[in-house]
């Protein structure tokens, strides 16, 4: 990071806050930890952010953007399957693969749980936390209906909590069986 690049320094601080939220949790975030991780003077964290709460919100916002990137990938999968004439079975398997990959990455599930936990008590974080569920329902609702998409989102939320607590995701076959009742496909092997 350039020594006199305020935007790069601010970005490094926010990235450090996001990384630490995933590693130690939002409640244990401190200016000192963030400064050490970002390799900036301690005063920089307070110069760029009026409070630790503001810094935490920025870190959570960055994590929410990562969640949105995952949703964009799921949307691209469904849109490409639709334009390529892929049948419902292949689209369902693509969904299972995408969701399994998502819950297999510890950063993803810990970020989701941190967002949800913070949103439980902080209205400002609620919108960020809802971006995953609302986004997934919006993406899948077009293909499987809103009620089924909501069920898939709730199962995925549960799979994320499971992976975060246990340190390992559900197996791909377990996830497929959990989702199958909510995703109707032509030629469904169930």
Tab-separated table of C-alpha atoms in Angstrom:
chain	number	residue	atom	x	y	z
A	1	UNK	CA	0.000	0.000	0.000
A	2	UNK	CA	1.347	3.400	-0.937
A	3	UNK	CA	2.258	5.437	2.072
A	4	UNK	CA	0.335	8.491	0.879
A	5	UNK	CA	-2.657	6.776	-0.679
A	6	UNK	CA	-5.604	7.425	1.644
A	7	UNK	CA	-8.014	5.269	-0.397
A	8	UNK	CA	-5.648	2.290	-0.345
A	9	UNK	CA	-5.057	2.728	3.385
A	10	UNK	CA	-8.800	2.930	4.092
A	11	UNK	CA	-9.420	-0.150	1.907
A	12	UNK	CA	-6.691	-2.067	3.752
A	13	UNK	CA	-8.284	-1.165	7.080
A	14	UNK	CA	-11.743	-2.316	5.936
A	15	UNK	CA	-10.280	-5.548	4.504
A	16	UNK	CA	-8.472	-6.189	7.784
A	17	UNK	CA	-11.697	-5.590	9.725
A	18	UNK	CA	-13.593	-8.039	7.491
A	19	UNK	CA	-10.882	-10.673	7.834
A	20	UNK	CA	-10.827	-10.274	11.607
A	21	UNK	CA	-14.619	-10.451	11.871
A	22	UNK	CA	-14.388	-13.859	10.221
A	23	UNK	CA	-11.453	-14.949	12.393
A	24	UNK	CA	-12.348	-13.622	15.842
A	25	UNK	CA	-15.968	-12.490	15.506
A	26	UNK	CA	-17.476	-9.008	15.322
A	27	UNK	CA	-17.606	-8.607	19.095
A	28	UNK	CA	-13.859	-9.046	19.535
A	29	UNK	CA	-12.847	-6.548	16.868
A	30	UNK	CA	-10.594	-3.770	18.166
A	31	UNK	CA	-8.823	-0.815	16.583
A	32	UNK	CA	-5.513	-2.300	17.678
A	33	UNK	CA	-6.184	-5.683	16.007
A	34	UNK	CA	-7.299	-3.996	12.805
A	35	UNK	CA	-4.295	-1.660	12.697
A	36	UNK	CA	-1.908	-4.549	13.265
A	37	UNK	CA	-3.548	-6.649	10.520
A	38	UNK	CA	-3.699	-3.741	8.051
A	39	UNK	CA	-0.114	-2.783	8.933
A	40	UNK	CA	-1.060	0.828	9.575
A	41	UNK	CA	-0.544	3.073	12.590
A	42	UNK	CA	-3.233	2.677	15.244
A	43	UNK	CA	-4.310	6.286	14.732
A	44	UNK	CA	-5.241	5.527	11.127
A	45	UNK	CA	-8.179	3.392	12.177
A	46	UNK	CA	-9.671	6.238	14.176
A	47	UNK	CA	-8.743	8.822	11.547
A	48	UNK	CA	-10.769	7.020	8.884
A	49	UNK	CA	-13.586	5.737	11.125
A	50	UNK	CA	-15.329	7.758	13.804
A	51	UNK	CA	-15.977	4.678	15.945
A	52	UNK	CA	-15.267	0.998	16.210
A	53	UNK	CA	-18.929	0.430	15.379
A	54	UNK	CA	-18.526	2.301	12.067
A	55	UNK	CA	-15.427	0.231	11.264
A	56	UNK	CA	-17.296	-2.979	12.110
A	57	UNK	CA	-20.176	-1.935	9.810
A	58	UNK	CA	-17.728	-1.317	6.961
A	59	UNK	CA	-16.132	-4.730	7.500
A	60	UNK	CA	-19.548	-6.388	7.558
A	61	UNK	CA	-20.448	-4.483	4.398
A	62	UNK	CA	-17.390	-5.895	2.653
A	63	UNK	CA	-18.395	-9.399	3.748
A	64	UNK	CA	-21.914	-8.787	2.452
A	65	UNK	CA	-20.394	-7.830	-0.916
A	66	UNK	CA	-18.613	-11.182	-0.957
A	67	UNK	CA	-21.969	-12.874	-0.308
A	68	UNK	CA	-23.435	-10.911	-3.223
A	69	UNK	CA	-20.613	-12.154	-5.445
A	70	UNK	CA	-21.592	-15.731	-4.565
A	71	UNK	CA	-25.196	-14.971	-5.466
A	72	UNK	CA	-24.139	-13.489	-8.775
A	73	UNK	CA	-22.326	-16.734	-9.563
A	74	UNK	CA	-25.457	-18.790	-8.792
A	75	UNK	CA	-27.522	-16.470	-10.987
A	76	UNK	CA	-25.016	-16.834	-13.846
A	77	UNK	CA	-25.229	-20.626	-13.525
A	78	UNK	CA	-29.013	-20.608	-13.824
A	79	UNK	CA	-29.070	-18.068	-16.628
A	80	UNK	CA	-26.447	-19.950	-18.642
A	81	UNK	CA	-28.282	-23.251	-18.087
A	82	UNK	CA	-31.507	-21.658	-19.285
A	83	UNK	CA	-29.945	-20.168	-22.422
A	84	UNK	CA	-28.020	-23.377	-23.141
A	85	UNK	CA	-31.234	-25.421	-22.978
A	86	UNK	CA	-29.985	-27.457	-20.003
A	87	UNK	CA	-32.704	-29.588	-18.434
A	88	UNK	CA	-33.997	-29.203	-14.894
A	89	UNK	CA	-31.898	-32.079	-13.537
A	90	UNK	CA	-28.662	-30.444	-14.693
A	91	UNK	CA	-29.765	-27.072	-13.316
A	92	UNK	CA	-30.566	-28.691	-9.949
A	93	UNK	CA	-27.167	-30.423	-9.870
A	94	UNK	CA	-25.539	-27.084	-10.691
A	95	UNK	CA	-27.404	-25.490	-7.792
A	96	UNK	CA	-26.310	-28.256	-5.422
A	97	UNK	CA	-22.713	-27.889	-6.631
A	98	UNK	CA	-22.774	-24.096	-6.212
A	99	UNK	CA	-24.316	-24.206	-2.740
A	100	UNK	CA	-22.035	-27.026	-1.604
A	101	UNK	CA	-19.000	-25.097	-2.810
A	102	UNK	CA	-20.272	-22.006	-0.989
A	103	UNK	CA	-20.826	-23.771	2.359
A	104	UNK	CA	-17.519	-25.612	1.979
A	105	UNK	CA	-15.564	-22.374	2.268
A	106	UNK	CA	-15.115	-21.513	5.929
A	107	UNK	CA	-14.839	-17.787	5.217
A	108	UNK	CA	-18.285	-17.821	3.566
A	109	UNK	CA	-20.101	-19.591	6.375
A	110	UNK	CA	-18.391	-17.705	9.182
A	111	UNK	CA	-19.103	-14.406	7.422
A	112	UNK	CA	-22.770	-15.390	7.042
A	113	UNK	CA	-23.068	-16.381	10.696
A	114	UNK	CA	-21.285	-13.201	11.833
A	115	UNK	CA	-23.628	-11.100	9.706
A	116	UNK	CA	-26.692	-12.923	11.045
A	117	UNK	CA	-25.558	-12.698	14.661
A	118	UNK	CA	-24.818	-8.991	14.384
A	119	UNK	CA	-28.110	-8.328	12.574
A	120	UNK	CA	-30.027	-9.973	15.383
A	121	UNK	CA	-29.145	-7.046	17.639
A	122	UNK	CA	-28.206	-4.281	15.209
A	123	UNK	CA	-30.773	-2.910	12.774
A	124	UNK	CA	-28.057	-1.371	10.601
A	125	UNK	CA	-26.569	-4.806	9.928
A	126	UNK	CA	-29.945	-6.413	9.239
A	127	UNK	CA	-30.095	-5.284	5.610
A	128	UNK	CA	-26.613	-6.658	4.992
A	129	UNK	CA	-27.514	-9.986	6.562
A	130	UNK	CA	-30.730	-10.285	4.598
A	131	UNK	CA	-28.918	-9.774	1.304
A	132	UNK	CA	-28.069	-13.492	1.064
A	133	UNK	CA	-31.556	-14.837	1.778
A	134	UNK	CA	-33.381	-12.180	-0.205
A	135	UNK	CA	-30.917	-12.462	-3.074
A	136	UNK	CA	-31.120	-16.248	-3.214
A	137	UNK	CA	-34.923	-16.137	-3.145
A	138	UNK	CA	-34.895	-13.561	-5.949
A	139	UNK	CA	-32.533	-15.668	-8.066
A	140	UNK	CA	-34.236	-19.024	-7.487
A	141	UNK	CA	-37.798	-17.714	-7.296
A	142	UNK	CA	-37.812	-17.218	-11.053
A	143	UNK	CA	-37.098	-20.917	-11.571
A	144	UNK	CA	-38.708	-22.807	-8.681
A	145	UNK	CA	-41.209	-20.331	-7.220
A	146	UNK	CA	-40.826	-17.992	-4.262
A	147	UNK	CA	-42.014	-20.438	-1.564
A	148	UNK	CA	-39.634	-23.161	-2.713
A	149	UNK	CA	-36.825	-20.635	-3.100
A	150	UNK	CA	-37.402	-19.464	0.479
A	151	UNK	CA	-37.232	-23.084	1.683
A	152	UNK	CA	-33.946	-23.570	-0.206
A	153	UNK	CA	-32.584	-20.350	1.336
A	154	UNK	CA	-33.531	-21.499	4.851
A	155	UNK	CA	-31.920	-24.895	4.286
A	156	UNK	CA	-28.820	-23.178	2.968
A	157	UNK	CA	-28.742	-20.869	6.007
A	158	UNK	CA	-28.948	-23.935	8.237
A	159	UNK	CA	-26.247	-25.697	6.230
A	160	UNK	CA	-24.039	-22.636	6.709
A	161	UNK	CA	-24.556	-22.572	10.477
A	162	UNK	CA	-23.926	-26.325	10.574
A	163	UNK	CA	-20.637	-25.880	8.684
A	164	UNK	CA	-19.556	-22.915	10.818
A	165	UNK	CA	-20.185	-24.730	14.103
A	166	UNK	CA	-18.935	-28.165	13.072
A	167	UNK	CA	-16.048	-26.951	10.955
A	168	UNK	CA	-17.155	-29.032	7.984
A	169	UNK	CA	-20.034	-28.774	5.524
A	170	UNK	CA	-22.836	-31.201	4.915
A	171	UNK	CA	-21.920	-33.723	2.280
A	172	UNK	CA	-22.988	-32.963	-1.257
A	173	UNK	CA	-25.464	-35.874	-1.232
A	174	UNK	CA	-26.933	-34.722	2.083
A	175	UNK	CA	-27.426	-31.236	0.681
A	176	UNK	CA	-28.992	-32.647	-2.493
A	177	UNK	CA	-31.498	-34.713	-0.461
A	178	UNK	CA	-32.386	-31.715	1.707
A	179	UNK	CA	-33.031	-29.499	-1.313
A	180	UNK	CA	-34.674	-32.030	-3.627
A	181	UNK	CA	-38.268	-31.698	-2.308
A	182	UNK	CA	-38.217	-28.006	-3.175
A	183	UNK	CA	-36.737	-28.177	-6.655
A	184	UNK	CA	-38.911	-29.903	-9.223
A	185	UNK	CA	-37.005	-31.137	-12.231
A	186	UNK	CA	-38.118	-32.998	-15.310
A	187	UNK	CA	-36.756	-36.519	-15.257
A	188	UNK	CA	-36.058	-36.163	-11.529
A	189	UNK	CA	-34.311	-39.347	-10.390
A	190	UNK	CA	-35.914	-39.195	-6.904
